[in-house]
Structure formats: C-alpha cells, structure tokens
XYZ file of N, CA and C in Angstrom:
786
model
N -4.014 -45.395 10.827
C -5.079 -44.569 11.621
C -5.361 -45.138 12.452
N -5.491 -44.803 13.675
C -6.096 -45.348 14.792
C -8.062 -44.890 15.242
N -8.069 -45.895 15.160
C -10.006 -45.768 15.735
C -10.224 -44.548 16.668
N -11.140 -44.680 17.010
C -11.374 -43.353 17.980
C -12.105 -44.588 18.986
N -12.528 -44.582 20.439
C -13.153 -45.446 21.175
C -14.076 -45.225 22.631
N -15.121 -45.529 22.861
C -16.038 -45.274 23.891
C -15.727 -46.795 24.517
N -15.345 -46.327 25.769
C -14.790 -47.144 26.619
C -15.703 -47.175 28.383
N -16.373 -47.817 28.052
C -16.948 -48.045 30.265
C -16.419 -48.575 30.670
N -16.723 -47.474 31.905
C -15.047 -47.603 32.957
C -16.017 -48.185 34.419
N -17.431 -48.701 34.111
C -17.613 -49.919 35.606
C -17.690 -48.834 36.719
N -18.336 -49.497 37.856
C -18.023 -49.403 39.204
C -16.038 -48.902 39.458
N -16.159 -48.212 40.288
C -14.356 -48.601 40.705
C -14.120 -49.500 40.834
N -14.726 -50.642 41.520
C -14.328 -51.871 41.945
C -13.405 -52.347 40.612
N -13.672 -52.301 39.237
C -13.275 -52.993 38.182
C -10.883 -52.309 37.896
N -11.070 -52.324 38.567
C -9.962 -51.868 38.933
C -8.913 -52.237 39.768
N -9.942 -53.686 40.489
C -8.498 -54.494 41.396
C -9.534 -56.004 40.619
N -10.336 -55.880 39.762
C -11.618 -57.508 39.496
C -10.110 -58.174 38.418
N -11.148 -59.205 37.876
C -9.633 -59.866 36.930
C -11.330 -60.462 36.682
N -11.967 -60.325 35.686
C -13.517 -60.992 35.289
C -12.848 -60.608 33.542
N -14.751 -60.825 33.081
C -14.265 -61.333 31.666
C -13.731 -59.565 30.913
N -14.290 -58.482 31.746
C -14.189 -57.344 30.374
C -12.483 -56.845 31.121
N -12.472 -56.729 32.407
C -10.902 -56.678 32.741
C -9.938 -57.229 31.873
N -10.200 -58.665 31.600
C -9.080 -59.607 30.150
C -9.412 -58.252 28.904
N -10.880 -57.677 28.965
C -11.055 -58.398 27.311
C -9.954 -56.784 27.235
N -10.669 -55.641 28.181
C -9.175 -54.657 27.934
C -8.092 -54.763 27.937
N -7.702 -55.456 28.870
C -6.284 -55.764 28.934
C -5.522 -56.745 26.600
N -6.967 -56.886 26.756
C -6.046 -57.683 25.249
C -6.662 -56.381 24.217
N -7.104 -55.450 24.886
C -7.167 -54.667 24.006
C -6.065 -53.616 23.441
N -5.919 -53.389 24.725
C -4.337 -52.681 24.864
C -3.400 -53.387 24.418
N -3.369 -54.650 24.249
C -2.164 -55.164 23.397
C -2.449 -55.167 22.354
N -3.553 -55.798 21.470
C -4.348 -55.580 20.061
C -3.934 -54.200 19.280
N -4.441 -53.017 20.176
C -4.318 -51.703 19.124
C -2.614 -51.036 18.626
N -2.357 -50.969 17.615
C -0.668 -50.330 17.943
C -0.281 -49.046 19.020
N 0.455 -49.298 19.563
C 1.325 -48.350 20.345
C 0.568 -47.030 20.009
N -0.284 -46.293 20.765
C -0.642 -44.616 20.357
C 0.496 -43.400 20.832
N 0.830 -42.597 20.141
C 2.063 -41.635 20.732
C 1.343 -41.279 21.652
N 0.465 -40.565 21.674
C -0.477 -40.543 22.828
C -1.896 -40.547 22.927
N -2.185 -40.770 24.374
C -3.884 -40.356 24.205
C -5.062 -39.525 24.538
N -5.644 -39.137 24.053
C -6.908 -37.832 24.294
C -8.056 -38.553 24.906
N -8.173 -38.257 25.781
C -9.511 -39.075 26.888
C -9.929 -38.106 27.334
N -11.297 -38.076 26.652
C -12.708 -37.953 27.280
C -13.223 -38.191 28.784
N -13.137 -38.161 30.269
C -13.881 -38.649 30.872
C -15.384 -38.420 31.705
N -16.145 -38.927 31.636
C -17.889 -38.441 32.054
C -17.400 -38.062 34.173
N -16.960 -37.705 34.584
C -16.192 -37.446 35.684
C -15.461 -35.883 35.548
N -15.365 -35.575 34.723
C -15.008 -34.579 34.071
C -15.820 -33.406 33.757
N -16.545 -32.684 34.368
C -17.965 -32.034 33.869
C -17.286 -30.358 34.293
N -17.460 -29.558 33.149
C -16.922 -28.648 32.668
C -18.128 -27.924 32.179
N -18.545 -26.145 31.945
C -19.170 -25.663 31.018
C -18.230 -25.291 29.819
N -16.951 -25.477 29.664
C -16.799 -25.073 29.163
C -15.414 -25.923 28.500
N -14.576 -26.197 27.305
C -14.284 -27.346 26.731
C -12.778 -26.852 27.452
N -12.076 -28.353 28.363
C -10.801 -27.867 29.187
C -10.167 -29.302 28.394
N -8.691 -28.380 28.053
C -7.632 -29.389 27.922
C -6.299 -29.454 28.520
N -6.443 -30.268 28.847
C -4.812 -30.516 30.164
C -3.656 -30.330 29.580
N -2.938 -29.432 30.543
C -1.751 -28.967 29.946
C -0.314 -29.625 31.297
N -1.778 -30.993 32.112
C -0.475 -31.115 32.877
C 0.735 -32.040 32.357
N 1.757 -31.662 33.225
C 3.316 -32.532 33.274
C 3.459 -34.156 32.989
N 2.831 -34.888 34.941
C 2.725 -35.631 35.329
C 1.503 -35.670 36.175
N 0.510 -36.370 36.114
C -0.448 -37.015 36.566
C -0.662 -36.941 37.954
N -1.600 -36.643 38.926
C -1.787 -37.167 39.837
C -2.673 -38.127 39.239
N -2.997 -38.444 41.404
C -4.264 -39.457 40.729
C -5.536 -39.393 41.979
N -6.829 -39.034 41.177
C -7.731 -38.828 42.448
C -8.580 -39.640 42.305
N -8.947 -40.284 43.393
C -9.878 -41.145 44.218
C -11.380 -40.486 44.419
N -11.904 -40.567 43.443
C -13.136 -39.777 43.242
C -14.556 -40.251 43.841
N -14.052 -40.916 44.545
C -15.191 -42.233 45.383
C -14.449 -42.906 46.514
N -15.932 -43.482 47.288
C -16.244 -43.127 48.660
C -16.271 -44.895 49.418
N -15.714 -45.273 50.259
C -16.567 -46.294 50.480
C -16.189 -47.784 49.751
N -15.104 -47.939 49.176
C -14.827 -48.805 48.829
C -13.201 -49.153 49.193
N -13.106 -51.108 49.082
C -11.583 -51.341 49.529
C -10.458 -50.672 49.797
N -9.434 -50.646 50.556
C -8.510 -49.939 50.706
C -7.392 -49.940 49.320
N -7.457 -51.393 48.574
C -6.786 -51.752 47.570
C -6.569 -50.688 47.224
N -8.509 -50.215 46.462
C -8.031 -48.497 45.133
C -7.519 -47.712 45.796
N -6.911 -47.579 47.213
C -6.508 -45.854 47.331
C -5.691 -46.409 46.933
N -4.357 -47.314 47.089
C -3.491 -47.425 46.347
C -2.610 -47.520 45.055
N -3.988 -47.564 44.512
C -3.583 -47.824 43.018
C -3.068 -45.770 42.854
N -2.235 -46.166 42.467
C -1.426 -44.702 41.043
C -1.532 -45.355 40.011
N -1.785 -43.825 38.995
C -1.444 -43.811 37.543
C -0.966 -42.759 36.866
N 0.678 -42.635 37.501
C 1.372 -40.967 37.235
C 1.497 -40.890 35.682
N 0.359 -40.461 35.220
C 1.061 -40.468 33.552
C 1.861 -39.256 33.021
N 2.746 -39.520 31.996
C 2.804 -38.286 31.881
C 2.005 -37.208 30.844
N 1.754 -36.182 30.595
C 0.946 -35.793 30.206
C 1.913 -35.335 28.386
N 1.369 -34.632 27.362
C 1.505 -34.774 26.357
C 1.426 -33.255 25.367
N 2.368 -32.275 25.838
C 1.799 -30.728 25.535
C 1.688 -30.705 24.212
N 2.323 -30.909 23.268
C 2.631 -31.365 21.663
C 0.750 -31.496 21.589
N 0.311 -32.602 21.895
C -0.957 -32.694 21.717
C -1.804 -32.163 22.149
N -1.884 -31.144 23.204
C -2.754 -30.833 23.629
C -2.241 -29.420 22.638
N -1.513 -29.010 22.255
C -1.067 -27.321 21.433
C -1.976 -27.354 20.208
N -1.785 -28.624 19.577
C -2.352 -29.111 18.413
C -4.194 -28.997 18.758
N -4.554 -29.663 19.477
C -5.842 -29.758 19.943
C -6.149 -28.084 19.860
N -5.766 -27.739 20.696
C -6.316 -25.848 20.893
C -6.271 -25.305 19.592
N -5.534 -25.462 18.689
C -5.637 -24.471 17.795
C -6.646 -25.388 16.525
N -6.584 -26.646 17.026
C -8.045 -27.690 15.898
C -9.256 -26.945 16.573
N -9.398 -26.442 18.115
C -10.528 -26.295 18.387
C -10.607 -24.418 18.204
N -9.563 -23.670 17.945
C -9.662 -22.612 17.543
C -10.286 -22.510 16.019
N -9.492 -22.866 15.633
C -10.052 -23.364 13.919
C -11.527 -24.112 12.903
N -11.959 -24.639 14.757
C -13.393 -24.530 14.400
C -14.755 -23.764 15.102
N -14.015 -23.150 16.061
C -14.671 -22.081 16.697
C -15.265 -22.563 17.760
N -14.346 -24.006 18.759
C -14.731 -24.744 19.623
C -14.345 -23.674 21.152
N -15.023 -23.468 22.209
C -14.257 -22.508 23.147
C -13.641 -23.499 24.372
N -12.365 -23.187 24.768
C -11.443 -23.929 25.543
C -10.831 -23.543 26.732
N -10.376 -24.107 27.311
C -9.603 -23.155 28.425
C -8.671 -24.683 29.201
N -7.299 -24.202 29.351
C -6.063 -25.187 29.809
C -6.432 -24.993 30.934
N -5.886 -26.529 31.619
C -5.731 -27.142 32.929
C -4.599 -27.462 32.917
N -3.879 -27.073 34.717
C -2.542 -27.891 33.936
C -2.757 -27.305 35.613
N -3.290 -28.051 36.292
C -3.181 -28.428 37.779
C -3.834 -30.683 38.387
N -4.974 -30.239 37.117
C -5.749 -31.356 37.443
C -5.362 -32.826 37.301
N -5.565 -33.711 38.588
C -4.979 -35.412 37.968
C -5.962 -35.918 37.246
N -5.690 -37.400 37.291
C -6.870 -38.271 36.547
C -7.707 -38.803 36.908
N -9.310 -38.594 37.117
C -10.014 -39.176 37.811
C -10.023 -40.994 37.150
N -11.076 -40.845 38.155
C -11.460 -43.181 37.909
C -12.018 -43.285 36.623
N -12.694 -42.495 36.246
C -13.100 -42.299 34.534
C -11.697 -42.481 33.897
N -10.698 -41.865 34.206
C -9.650 -42.635 33.006
C -8.683 -43.713 34.023
N -8.681 -43.304 35.033
C -7.361 -43.732 35.188
C -7.762 -45.858 34.972
N -8.823 -45.774 35.707
C -9.614 -47.535 35.393
C -9.037 -48.205 34.497
N -9.628 -47.415 33.042
C -9.561 -47.447 31.621
C -7.570 -47.274 31.080
N -7.053 -46.502 31.468
C -5.433 -46.647 31.390
C -5.216 -47.720 32.126
N -5.465 -47.951 33.278
C -4.864 -49.051 34.055
C -5.129 -50.252 33.372
N -6.049 -50.721 32.883
C -6.430 -51.573 31.900
C -5.541 -52.222 30.821
N -5.896 -51.402 29.993
C -5.240 -50.663 28.605
C -3.744 -51.016 28.768
N -3.085 -50.140 29.556
C -1.757 -49.373 29.049
C -1.643 -49.437 30.764
N -1.425 -50.696 31.080
C -0.860 -50.626 32.967
C 0.417 -50.247 32.794
N 1.754 -50.019 31.960
C 3.188 -49.825 32.275
C 3.216 -47.827 31.851
N 1.949 -47.890 32.034
C 1.915 -46.134 31.984
C 2.862 -45.462 31.162
N 2.676 -46.052 29.808
C 4.228 -45.897 28.897
C 3.772 -45.018 27.637
N 2.363 -44.095 27.962
C 1.746 -43.603 26.763
C 1.446 -42.586 27.451
N 1.769 -41.212 27.319
C 1.543 -39.886 27.869
C -0.294 -39.683 26.869
N -0.897 -38.420 28.241
C -1.846 -38.819 28.331
C -2.621 -36.748 27.987
N -3.795 -37.123 27.949
C -4.751 -35.405 27.638
C -5.630 -35.726 28.109
N -6.056 -35.394 29.525
C -6.598 -34.900 29.749
C -8.139 -34.190 29.405
N -9.033 -34.291 29.450
C -10.378 -33.678 28.245
C -11.883 -33.394 29.419
N -12.099 -32.161 29.377
C -13.741 -32.565 30.100
C -14.975 -32.778 29.173
N -15.676 -33.098 30.181
C -17.153 -33.279 28.890
C -18.351 -32.184 29.691
N -19.028 -31.939 28.337
C -20.380 -31.145 28.858
C -21.622 -31.820 28.438
N -22.397 -32.121 29.888
C -23.666 -32.693 29.794
C -24.871 -32.216 29.258
N -24.687 -30.455 29.352
C -25.307 -29.244 28.961
C -25.645 -28.817 27.557
N -24.742 -29.888 26.446
C -24.245 -29.263 25.567
C -25.245 -30.111 24.978
N -26.113 -29.915 23.562
C -26.563 -31.221 22.421
C -25.811 -31.879 22.341
N -26.296 -33.119 21.631
C -25.128 -34.199 21.133
C -24.924 -33.867 19.937
N -25.477 -33.194 18.935
C -24.500 -32.064 17.703
C -23.269 -31.662 18.406
N -23.455 -30.976 19.829
C -21.995 -29.938 20.260
C -21.061 -31.092 20.467
N -21.568 -32.292 21.244
C -20.400 -32.587 21.513
C -19.948 -33.452 20.445
N -20.630 -33.714 19.712
C -20.065 -34.727 18.266
C -19.078 -33.907 17.948
N -19.476 -32.363 17.795
C -19.004 -31.381 16.753
C -17.403 -31.309 17.461
N -17.503 -31.196 18.915
C -16.385 -31.381 19.186
C -15.303 -32.281 18.811
N -15.797 -33.677 19.143
C -14.946 -35.043 18.510
C -14.267 -34.454 16.772
N -15.401 -34.337 16.042
C -15.115 -34.234 14.900
C -13.703 -32.989 14.877
N -13.781 -32.551 15.636
C -12.804 -30.928 14.975
C -11.310 -31.820 15.387
N -11.202 -32.675 16.569
C -9.884 -33.032 16.575
C -10.040 -33.969 15.857
N -11.128 -34.780 15.077
C -10.725 -36.035 13.675
C -8.994 -36.270 13.363
N -7.959 -35.376 13.169
C -7.831 -35.376 12.137
C -5.993 -36.131 13.319
N -6.255 -36.042 14.575
C -4.853 -36.413 15.790
C -5.535 -37.878 15.278
N -6.257 -38.518 15.129
C -5.908 -40.219 14.767
C -5.463 -40.500 14.088
N -5.501 -39.257 12.790
C -3.779 -39.826 11.614
C -1.880 -39.664 12.032
N -2.576 -39.050 13.202
C -0.985 -38.948 13.658
C -0.573 -39.447 14.939
N -1.601 -41.147 15.514
C -0.760 -41.871 16.125
C -1.586 -41.571 17.401
N -2.561 -40.799 17.224
C -3.062 -40.253 18.667
C -5.243 -41.484 18.562
N -4.359 -41.810 20.040
C -5.759 -43.113 20.415
C -6.856 -41.899 21.066
N -8.169 -41.798 20.521
C -9.358 -41.174 21.480
C -9.991 -42.120 21.904
N -10.418 -41.915 23.365
C -10.959 -42.380 24.100
C -12.277 -41.748 24.956
N -12.983 -42.023 24.431
C -14.580 -41.809 25.293
C -14.627 -41.898 26.681
N -14.637 -41.936 27.776
C -14.703 -42.936 28.843
C -16.539 -42.736 29.311
N -17.273 -43.721 29.461
C -18.380 -43.260 30.203
C -18.998 -44.644 30.278
N -20.167 -44.494 30.566
C -20.938 -45.723 29.913
C -22.660 -45.939 29.472
N -22.866 -46.704 28.608
C -24.009 -46.576 27.517
C -25.298 -46.521 28.720
N -25.331 -47.677 29.747
C -26.136 -47.862 30.928
C -25.741 -47.520 32.248
N -26.130 -46.027 32.428
C -25.118 -45.799 33.934
C -26.184 -45.280 34.934
N -26.947 -45.393 35.573
C -28.166 -45.609 36.348
C -27.650 -45.585 38.431
N -27.107 -45.293 38.443
C -27.079 -45.970 39.569
C -27.934 -46.013 41.010
N -29.672 -45.385 40.152
C -30.460 -45.808 41.150
C -31.086 -47.209 40.838
N -30.223 -47.701 39.549
C -31.331 -49.422 39.608
C -30.247 -50.060 39.434
N -28.749 -49.955 39.852
C -28.349 -50.931 39.711
C -28.561 -51.949 41.181
N -27.963 -53.052 40.936
C -28.528 -54.341 41.956
C -26.932 -54.588 43.011
N -26.243 -54.034 44.025
C -25.047 -54.347 43.389
C -24.911 -55.446 44.493
N -26.111 -55.540 45.558
C -25.766 -57.114 45.822
C -26.656 -57.925 45.231
N -26.837 -57.718 43.981
C -27.459 -59.366 43.139
C -26.528 -59.464 41.942
N -25.397 -59.346 41.768
C -24.338 -59.510 40.815
C -24.311 -60.791 40.172
N -25.560 -61.530 39.691
C -25.770 -62.573 39.523
C -25.412 -63.325 38.255
N -25.183 -62.125 37.217
C -25.066 -62.568 35.846
C -26.299 -62.163 35.013
N -27.510 -61.543 35.611
C -28.835 -61.799 34.766
C -28.705 -60.072 34.892
N -29.671 -59.927 33.630
C -29.617 -58.760 33.039
C -31.177 -57.586 32.507
N -30.781 -56.877 33.305
C -32.979 -56.260 33.318
C -32.721 -56.012 31.443
N -33.787 -56.217 31.208
C -34.403 -56.045 29.954
C -34.548 -55.388 29.344
N -34.700 -53.886 30.163
C -34.400 -52.232 29.793
C -32.692 -52.420 29.412
N -32.637 -52.499 30.008
C -30.950 -52.395 29.221
C -30.212 -53.266 28.336
N -31.058 -54.455 27.972
C -30.742 -55.194 26.779
C -31.138 -54.272 25.693
N -32.533 -53.700 25.809
C -33.270 -52.685 24.750
C -33.117 -51.457 24.616
N -32.504 -50.600 25.388
C -31.757 -49.627 25.030
C -30.191 -49.797 24.219
N -29.338 -50.871 25.066
C -28.435 -50.531 24.000
C -28.527 -51.777 22.532
N -29.653 -52.271 22.414
C -30.023 -53.295 21.320
C -30.097 -51.375 20.451
N -30.785 -50.816 20.370
C -32.081 -49.391 20.215
C -30.487 -48.734 19.370
N -29.073 -48.754 20.588
C -28.031 -48.006 19.795
C -27.054 -48.524 19.124
N -27.284 -49.835 19.662
C -25.976 -50.624 17.766
C -26.756 -50.760 16.951
N -28.169 -50.659 16.677
C -28.958 -50.445 15.317
C -28.492 -49.114 14.388
N -28.580 -48.215 15.761
C -28.460 -46.935 15.107
C -27.096 -46.336 14.940
N -25.716 -46.741 15.789
C -24.708 -46.924 15.784
C -24.350 -47.467 14.648
N -24.456 -48.654 13.810
C -23.754 -48.976 12.536
C -24.138 -48.695 11.623
N -25.304 -47.995 11.559
C -26.006 -47.228 10.538
C -25.661 -45.884 10.048
N -25.035 -45.481 11.362
C -24.235 -44.019 11.193
C -25.508 -43.137 11.849
N -26.866 -43.569 12.210
C -27.929 -42.688 11.950
C -27.730 -41.510 13.009
N -27.008 -40.453 12.828
C -26.801 -39.877 13.878
C -28.486 -39.053 13.831
N -29.226 -38.237 13.075
C -30.357 -37.502 12.859
C -31.120 -38.598 14.853
N -31.238 -40.150 14.342
C -32.454 -40.792 15.719
C -31.203 -40.647 16.831
N -29.931 -41.112 16.716
C -28.476 -41.014 17.803
C -29.007 -39.811 18.933
N -28.797 -38.821 18.128
C -29.424 -37.024 18.841
C -30.314 -36.762 19.290
N -31.522 -37.857 19.077
C -32.802 -37.742 19.446
C -32.988 -39.198 20.492
N -31.541 -39.604 20.863
C -31.733 -40.800 22.147
C -33.402 -40.594 22.884
N -33.402 -39.845 23.554
C -34.127 -39.291 24.489
C -35.892 -39.320 23.954
N -36.475 -38.891 23.087
C -36.907 -39.163 22.750
C -37.705 -40.828 22.139
N -36.488 -40.969 20.990
C -36.308 -42.066 20.609
C -36.104 -43.496 20.953
N -35.272 -43.776 21.810
C -34.528 -44.910 22.865
C -35.628 -45.011 23.625
N -35.759 -46.891 23.231
C -36.892 -47.507 24.525
C -35.602 -47.399 25.622
N -36.903 -47.215 26.901
C -36.197 -47.028 28.150
C -35.162 -45.602 28.671
N -34.850 -45.561 27.810
C -33.605 -43.565 27.607
C -34.177 -43.342 29.130
N -34.848 -43.191 30.022
C -35.158 -41.904 30.547
C -34.616 -43.973 32.595
N -34.705 -44.300 31.763
C -33.661 -45.411 32.695
C -32.377 -45.450 32.813
N -31.747 -45.800 31.270
C -31.014 -46.229 31.076
C -29.580 -44.730 30.688
N -30.312 -43.631 31.060
C -30.114 -42.263 30.959
C -30.443 -41.375 31.647
N -30.714 -41.524 33.386
C -31.886 -41.009 33.788
C -31.641 -39.123 33.962
N -32.752 -39.253 34.181
C -32.462 -37.278 33.597
C -31.985 -36.568 34.956
N -31.568 -36.820 36.064
C -30.433 -36.610 37.202
C -28.980 -36.268 36.983
N -28.508 -37.149 35.420
C -27.393 -37.346 34.969
C -27.291 -38.337 33.510
N -26.559 -38.007 32.675
C -26.361 -38.157 31.419
C -24.985 -38.085 31.303
N -24.200 -37.429 32.197
C -22.441 -37.047 31.963
C -22.113 -38.875 31.736
N -22.448 -40.228 32.658
C -21.585 -41.007 31.651
C -21.817 -41.053 29.787
N -23.149 -40.720 29.477
C -23.289 -41.308 28.151
C -23.114 -40.437 27.056
N -22.848 -39.094 27.247
C -23.094 -38.320 26.461
C -21.265 -38.722 25.681
N -20.412 -38.215 26.636
C -18.599 -38.930 26.331
C -18.886 -39.853 24.681
N -20.105 -40.924 24.443
C -20.081 -41.192 22.968
C -20.293 -40.659 22.276
N -20.522 -39.611 21.975
C -20.731 -38.646 20.819
C -19.347 -38.163 20.193
N -19.148 -37.668 21.787
C -17.277 -37.649 21.308
C -16.454 -38.224 20.764
N -16.842 -39.235 20.964
C -15.474 -40.551 20.266
C -16.171 -40.936 19.164
N -17.297 -40.432 18.745
C -18.028 -40.963 17.180
C -17.652 -39.550 16.867
N -18.220 -38.662 17.079
C -17.402 -37.378 16.433
C -16.110 -37.429 15.830
N -15.203 -37.903 16.347
C -14.065 -38.197 15.794
C -13.527 -38.936 15.161
N -14.808 -39.557 14.513
C -14.548 -40.838 13.363
C -15.346 -40.512 12.125
N -15.788 -39.448 12.236
C -16.873 -38.728 11.009
C -16.635 -38.481 9.886
N -15.175 -38.821 9.230
C -15.448 -39.062 7.943
C -15.177 -40.484 7.355
N -15.090 -41.463 8.498
C -15.011 -43.170 8.191
C -16.237 -43.448 8.390
N -16.947 -42.539 9.545
C -18.718 -43.186 9.663
C -19.246 -45.089 9.803
N -17.678 -44.941 10.533
C -18.210 -47.168 11.110
C -18.049 -47.152 11.990
N -19.711 -48.051 12.519
C -19.444 -48.221 13.870
C -19.118 -49.718 14.007
N -18.321 -50.090 15.943
C -18.632 -51.712 15.636
C -18.378 -51.918 16.590
N -18.721 -52.572 17.133
C -19.552 -52.605 18.777
C -18.475 -54.160 19.590
N -16.903 -53.888 20.149
C -15.736 -54.708 20.172
C -16.432 -56.013 21.409
N -17.739 -54.903 22.376
C -17.666 -55.530 23.667
C -19.059 -55.232 24.533
N -19.725 -56.318 25.237
C -21.226 -55.527 25.679
C -21.027 -56.880 26.780
N -21.014 -56.504 27.859
C -22.035 -57.327 28.997
C -21.964 -56.419 30.332
N -22.374 -57.109 31.293
C -23.341 -56.169 32.464
C -23.231 -56.500 33.616
N -22.955 -55.571 34.471
C -23.061 -55.997 36.172
C -23.985 -55.790 36.497
N -24.426 -56.241 37.646
C -25.704 -55.372 38.712
C -26.600 -55.614 38.619
N -27.042 -56.210 37.206
C -28.182 -56.228 36.810
C -28.893 -55.257 35.711
N -27.950 -54.007 35.021
C -27.891 -53.360 34.338
C -26.440 -52.214 34.213
N -25.574 -52.908 34.793
C -24.844 -51.375 34.335
C -24.138 -51.468 33.369
N -24.150 -51.487 32.330
C -23.152 -52.121 31.124
C -21.692 -51.371 30.889
N -21.124 -52.528 30.434
C -19.678 -52.464 30.139
C -19.530 -52.491 27.990
N -20.011 -51.878 27.825
C -19.619 -51.302 26.477
C -18.428 -50.938 25.567
N -18.452 -51.549 24.461
C -16.750 -50.594 24.210
C -17.308 -50.595 22.621
N -17.215 -49.266 22.169
C -17.480 -48.735 20.837
C -16.734 -48.705 20.266
N -15.536 -49.100 19.256
C -14.516 -48.579 18.365
C -15.671 -48.027 17.181
N -15.296 -46.676 17.037
C -15.865 -46.079 16.072
C -14.216 -45.801 14.774
N -14.685 -45.662 13.495
C -13.672 -45.699 12.261
C -12.737 -46.943 12.098
N -12.006 -47.108 11.647
C -10.872 -49.001 10.899
C -9.021 -47.938 11.643
N -8.960 -49.077 11.909
C -7.299 -48.738 12.042
C -6.739 -48.663 10.859
C-alpha cells in the first residue's frame, strides 16, 4: 500500500532551483514505488464543492506573475486517469460527499511544481482535486478518509500546500538561512500532535497552536488545510512521519509529511 503525502510546493521559483528541498523531492519520487495514478489536492484550486478532474491531458496553468521567463516555458502535460476519477466519485457518493466533475481545468503550480520534481518524465497519470478552505478540518479529513482504499490499489494521494505560508511575513530579499522562531514553534507543535495522531487538538489548531495566526493567517488558510485531506487518507493506520522540513525566506516552510506506511 502506498502512503499519502502532504508536500509543500513553496514559491514558484522552486521549479527552476537546485537546492536541498528540490533534491529531496527528486529522491522521494525515485524511492517510492511507481504509482498507477496520482490523486492530487492542490491549495491553488479552491472550490465550494469537491471537484474531481476528468481531463484527458492537462494544460499547464501559470497562476503567478513577475517571475523569470524560464518558469513560463515549463510544461507538464500529464495524462488524466478516468478509471481512478470514476472510482473516487463512487466513493464520494457512498460516503455522502458532494462533488462535481471538471473536464477542462489544467494543472496549477501547486500541482505541477511538485509533480515536476517527483515525476519529471511525466509518466504517471494524475487526477487533479480541489480543496475547500471553508470546510472544518473534520470535514476535510472526512473527504480524505473516504478515498483511503485507493492507496491499496497503487494510487498515490498527494496534498500540496504549506504548513507555514504567510506571504505578508516572508522575507524574499533575506534568504539567508535564518528561520523565525514563531514558524519553528508552529511546526514543532504540529509535529508533536501529528505523531500522536491527536486529531482533537489538530482540528483546533487555530486556538491551540502557537503562532497559528501568523503561520496560517486569517485571510488565507488554503495552503495549510490540504494536510487534513492527506491525513484522512491514512485514517486506518494513524501513523504520521515527518520526511523533510526546511525553510526559505525566513519562515516559508518546506515540509513533507507521510501518512500511513508502504
């Protein structure tokens, strides 16, 4: 059985950089057994109802501006996987999860930056998925839990976002290796409670976690909440492992969490 993963996609520049984190993601893709398909929840696809992609071949969305031209030349024309999409739709129906089908949307950078690092040969089909920041963590967890059995069928569930992602706090001009203590405090609290599978505390992270208002700012939680989808997809095993953690720009976290076991 494949695990589920929460993978930080960082800043778009990650796609053309060679550093500790990009090297880790490249290694991770080679270490895991090759999946039949990837189901990917992206922080950059927000929708009020769960969207399931039935795209045959994805276009590449450049949902950012002001970056080097090299970023806009990257293409990741992954194939879709209709069988997995249809199977998920049945799982959602059985679990009482409302959903809609999308047949046009391409892959945003929350998806293709991660996929490009882990599967540069574009040889694994993908089912792109939305997230809903307006749901409670319990509801987001339930969506992940409803598709947990896909992991038994060689489908890799990836949720792409970032545990600490506050664009008003990042220091783009001070990428000197230092990390703000508040970011460390928040991520350390998460690690303690993920490793205990303490969903009661995690679902109340806004009230209980130190510096939660800085790490997950009130104006945007879309990058943090994908982690609950990934966690829910390993509900039976209830095992969490931190595979990587580093920081850029003072506090932008590059965390990779594995939920469940191979």
